[in-house]
């Protein structure tokens, strides 16, 4: 096995070529991570000028960002919207994924394509669409612009991701387990709760996390739909465009990126754990 | 004979029918909430955008306001006709003297034919299929492929239009194509190295490469602003070293097409590695050995075996980046300045950014949506291959 793999590497690239590609790979990692690292470094910079060498190190900007009331309100708003989006999108996602994996019905392929379409629709168009739907004068749907509207927009874009995470996992569960439960007298709901749910818990958790991350990072749709109360990305975006509050924004950015990394790591670990549990080979 | 057998067969069949009907209805019931949400909050608003685009609705409340924003009062195709303009010019190598003038519908037909050729060319002819596919791809990309060099983008062929918005659209497609092609060119060697060059904990390295994609897009753009800005890292380093005057910063670093292309590339390249990696990883390694056993060199094996097998993954990767880049809004609005202005920003301006002509904005939105959906559905073969692997 090892010998064969080594052979295919040798066929795929010469030792010199491998070294060259390795070098390119290292350079690529630097290119990929350097901007984020720079962001992190300058969050501790005393001076407002972005230049090396640093004048001194300080956590003042973190303290100032934390003390900013407007910012804190935006953060709280974002977290609430994110939590609501993750719950709603995952719930809708579980139901439709179960239907797509386990039921055969007319128009199934249409439903599965329809649920995934928001993946490719430009977010600008989606933002515009919802703005038209909730337009302040004479709304089509009487939901005022604001965080509720943002929530709805984020559910629409998070739903396909929830389905993509949940559908393969539900489809991979042995059908006979559910049939056995039903033969032993369990109702569909009991079977779902006792058999399917425990097996898809890891996928469910990653769907919750991914939807939350999508919502808390999303800025285009949100900036079309917010009114007085902005979300955190909209606040950051506004600050970046005005170019004045940048030193205040760097620590926020650093924290948000770090949190995203941790959430991604958590989602991946949970996913791997889940795959081991269902016995899917990588 | 048959009569005696009938009841025995029918009984289970009838039960099966009942079960199927139940399965049907419970399938609908389970899909209903998600489908309802999408119908109301996704399809319904698109219907209204279409109405705006043909003048049936308007943003302005009063006649006077409509006069000011230029919105129309009733059904009209004028907005669409204005948008599509008189026609398009194709100039080779930036020489307007050698321009070819074509009416807009011809451009549209040629585009559709080329896309279909690129997707279905293989089926048309066994012998020339490869050439049809390759030629279609080349002709589709050529007008939009550039070499980014500062603010002056050199192009093989230039597609210009009489309509302002359509010209902007062509320019956005050019920027999207350029960044996507360079991103693919960068991602391929990385995916190749991950698939064939790394022996231990391949998947951990894959995650390391992809992880930045999953952090906030806005903040990664922000990081580049710190590096490339007028008071950013590179320019301050140049002042410090005395290579440049503080009043005379290298301005092409920020607020240019070059920056937009660079940042788009940076933002998407981690994501691109995945479909290419999967295509390479799923390939039968014995084919490579067979190639060398039959006397092919490494380069020949790569060209004749690896590349054709990885091709669908490469196309999927390209589309994964290209489709969202076309309607990009965040990157150009933060680092694009005037020269890096993109189509997505124009939509924004029409709806909330001051012009408040929702009708024109709707025409732009529907056009963008139409192009995106057309590309998605015709190329779904590739997307499913790449996307199925991603899921």
Short mmCIF file of C-alpha atoms in Angstrom, two decimals, chain A residues 6-174:
data_model
loop_
_atom_site.label_atom_id
_atom_site.label_comp_id
_atom_site.label_asym_id
_atom_site.label_seq_id
_atom_site.Cartn_x
_atom_site.Cartn_y
_atom_site.Cartn_z
CA UNK A 6 4.93 6.31 -3.20
CA UNK A 7 5.02 5.09 -6.75
CA UNK A 8 2.07 7.29 -7.79
CA UNK A 9 3.77 10.32 -6.26
CA UNK A 10 6.87 9.52 -8.23
CA UNK A 11 4.82 9.26 -11.41
CA UNK A 12 2.90 12.46 -10.66
CA UNK A 13 6.00 14.57 -10.07
CA UNK A 14 9.75 14.35 -10.11
CA UNK A 15 11.63 14.90 -6.83
CA UNK A 16 12.70 18.32 -8.08
CA UNK A 17 9.16 19.16 -9.13
CA UNK A 18 7.89 18.07 -5.76
CA UNK A 19 10.33 20.40 -4.01
CA UNK A 20 9.27 23.24 -6.28
CA UNK A 21 5.58 22.60 -5.63
CA UNK A 22 6.31 22.35 -1.92
CA UNK A 23 7.94 25.75 -2.05
CA UNK A 24 4.95 27.14 -3.91
CA UNK A 25 2.68 25.59 -1.30
CA UNK A 26 4.56 27.28 1.54
CA UNK A 27 4.47 30.61 -0.31
CA UNK A 28 0.76 30.14 -0.84
CA UNK A 29 0.14 29.55 2.86
CA UNK A 30 2.03 32.75 3.64
CA UNK A 31 -0.05 34.65 1.07
CA UNK A 32 -3.20 33.16 2.56
CA UNK A 33 -2.49 33.81 6.22
CA UNK A 34 -0.31 36.92 6.17
CA UNK A 35 -3.14 39.49 5.81
CA UNK A 36 -4.98 37.99 8.78
CA UNK A 37 -1.82 37.87 10.87
CA UNK A 38 -1.09 41.50 10.01
CA UNK A 39 -4.58 42.42 11.12
CA UNK A 40 -3.92 40.67 14.42
CA UNK A 41 -0.54 42.36 14.93
CA UNK A 42 -1.84 45.86 14.26
CA UNK A 43 -4.72 45.39 16.68
CA UNK A 44 -2.09 45.80 19.41
CA UNK A 45 -0.38 48.80 17.81
CA UNK A 46 -0.13 52.02 19.87
CA UNK A 47 0.07 54.27 16.82
CA UNK A 48 -2.75 54.75 14.36
CA UNK A 49 -0.28 54.55 11.48
CA UNK A 50 -0.15 51.17 9.81
CA UNK A 51 3.61 50.68 9.53
CA UNK A 52 6.45 48.56 10.83
CA UNK A 53 8.20 48.80 13.23
CA UNK A 54 5.37 49.09 15.74
CA UNK A 55 5.66 52.01 18.13
CA UNK A 56 4.49 49.98 21.06
CA UNK A 57 2.03 47.36 22.16
CA UNK A 58 -1.29 48.11 23.79
CA UNK A 59 -4.70 46.59 24.37
CA UNK A 60 -6.27 50.05 24.43
CA UNK A 61 -8.08 49.53 21.13
CA UNK A 62 -9.70 46.38 22.46
CA UNK A 63 -10.85 48.28 25.55
CA UNK A 64 -12.13 51.17 23.44
CA UNK A 65 -13.99 48.83 21.10
CA UNK A 66 -15.49 46.98 24.04
CA UNK A 67 -16.58 50.26 25.63
CA UNK A 68 -18.30 51.48 22.47
CA UNK A 69 -22.04 51.29 23.11
CA UNK A 70 -23.09 51.45 19.48
CA UNK A 71 -20.75 48.62 18.65
CA UNK A 72 -22.01 46.50 21.50
CA UNK A 73 -25.60 46.99 20.38
CA UNK A 74 -24.64 45.94 16.87
CA UNK A 75 -22.91 42.84 18.24
CA UNK A 76 -25.93 41.87 20.31
CA UNK A 77 -28.24 42.39 17.33
CA UNK A 78 -25.99 40.22 15.15
CA UNK A 79 -25.88 37.43 17.70
CA UNK A 80 -29.66 37.37 18.09
CA UNK A 81 -30.22 37.33 14.36
CA UNK A 82 -27.54 34.66 13.95
CA UNK A 83 -29.04 32.39 16.59
CA UNK A 84 -32.54 32.75 15.16
CA UNK A 85 -31.27 32.10 11.63
CA UNK A 86 -29.38 29.01 12.69
CA UNK A 87 -32.40 27.52 14.43
CA UNK A 88 -34.91 28.33 11.68
CA UNK A 89 -32.66 27.34 8.77
CA UNK A 90 -31.63 24.08 10.42
CA UNK A 91 -35.22 23.20 11.26
CA UNK A 92 -36.44 23.87 7.71
CA UNK A 93 -33.34 22.09 6.42
CA UNK A 94 -33.94 18.92 8.46
CA UNK A 95 -37.53 18.61 7.30
CA UNK A 96 -36.85 19.15 3.62
CA UNK A 97 -33.69 17.02 3.69
CA UNK A 98 -35.61 14.18 5.27
CA UNK A 99 -38.27 14.46 2.57
CA UNK A 100 -35.64 14.51 -0.17
CA UNK A 101 -33.67 11.59 1.29
CA UNK A 102 -36.50 9.33 2.36
CA UNK A 103 -39.68 10.12 0.47
CA UNK A 104 -40.40 9.76 -3.20
CA UNK A 105 -42.87 12.31 -4.45
CA UNK A 106 -43.71 14.03 -7.67
CA UNK A 107 -41.63 17.14 -8.27
CA UNK A 108 -38.86 16.04 -5.91
CA UNK A 109 -36.12 17.09 -8.31
CA UNK A 110 -37.76 20.51 -8.67
CA UNK A 111 -37.86 20.91 -4.90
CA UNK A 112 -34.23 19.90 -4.49
CA UNK A 113 -33.10 22.31 -7.21
CA UNK A 114 -35.28 25.11 -5.84
CA UNK A 115 -33.88 24.76 -2.34
CA UNK A 116 -30.33 25.06 -3.68
CA UNK A 117 -30.89 27.96 -6.10
CA UNK A 118 -30.20 30.71 -3.52
CA UNK A 119 -26.58 29.45 -3.53
CA UNK A 120 -25.94 31.00 -6.93
CA UNK A 121 -28.18 34.06 -6.77
CA UNK A 122 -26.01 37.14 -6.29
CA UNK A 123 -26.52 38.54 -2.80
CA UNK A 124 -27.08 42.01 -4.24
CA UNK A 125 -30.07 40.69 -6.17
CA UNK A 126 -31.39 38.89 -3.09
CA UNK A 127 -31.04 42.06 -1.03
CA UNK A 128 -32.86 44.07 -3.69
CA UNK A 129 -35.59 41.43 -3.90
CA UNK A 130 -36.31 41.57 -0.19
CA UNK A 131 -36.14 45.35 -0.17
CA UNK A 132 -38.84 45.36 -2.85
CA UNK A 133 -40.92 42.88 -0.85
CA UNK A 134 -40.76 44.93 2.35
CA UNK A 135 -40.68 48.33 0.61
CA UNK A 136 -41.59 51.02 3.15
CA UNK A 137 -44.34 52.58 1.07
CA UNK A 138 -46.96 49.98 0.23
CA UNK A 139 -45.14 46.75 1.26
CA UNK A 140 -46.07 43.50 -0.44
CA UNK A 141 -45.54 41.64 2.83
CA UNK A 142 -46.21 43.82 5.87
CA UNK A 143 -42.93 43.17 7.65
CA UNK A 144 -41.09 46.40 8.46
CA UNK A 145 -37.48 46.74 7.36
CA UNK A 146 -35.13 45.96 10.20
CA UNK A 147 -33.68 42.95 11.97
CA UNK A 148 -36.70 40.73 11.22
CA UNK A 149 -36.23 41.37 7.55
CA UNK A 150 -32.50 40.60 7.86
CA UNK A 151 -33.36 37.36 9.62
CA UNK A 152 -35.57 36.27 6.73
CA UNK A 153 -32.91 37.12 4.14
CA UNK A 154 -30.31 35.14 6.05
CA UNK A 155 -32.59 32.13 6.38
CA UNK A 156 -32.95 32.09 2.59
CA UNK A 157 -29.16 32.00 2.06
CA UNK A 158 -28.40 29.64 4.96
CA UNK A 159 -31.02 27.05 4.03
CA UNK A 160 -29.09 25.53 1.07
CA UNK A 161 -26.01 25.08 3.26
CA UNK A 162 -28.08 23.36 5.94
CA UNK A 163 -29.51 21.03 3.30
CA UNK A 164 -26.08 20.29 1.83
CA UNK A 165 -24.83 19.32 5.28
CA UNK A 166 -27.89 17.34 6.39
CA UNK A 167 -29.08 15.57 3.25
CA UNK A 168 -26.05 13.29 2.71
CA UNK A 169 -26.00 12.36 6.37
CA UNK A 170 -29.71 11.43 6.47
CA UNK A 171 -29.35 9.53 3.20
CA UNK A 172 -26.44 7.54 4.63
CA UNK A 173 -28.46 6.12 7.53
CA UNK A 174 -29.48 2.53 7.01
#
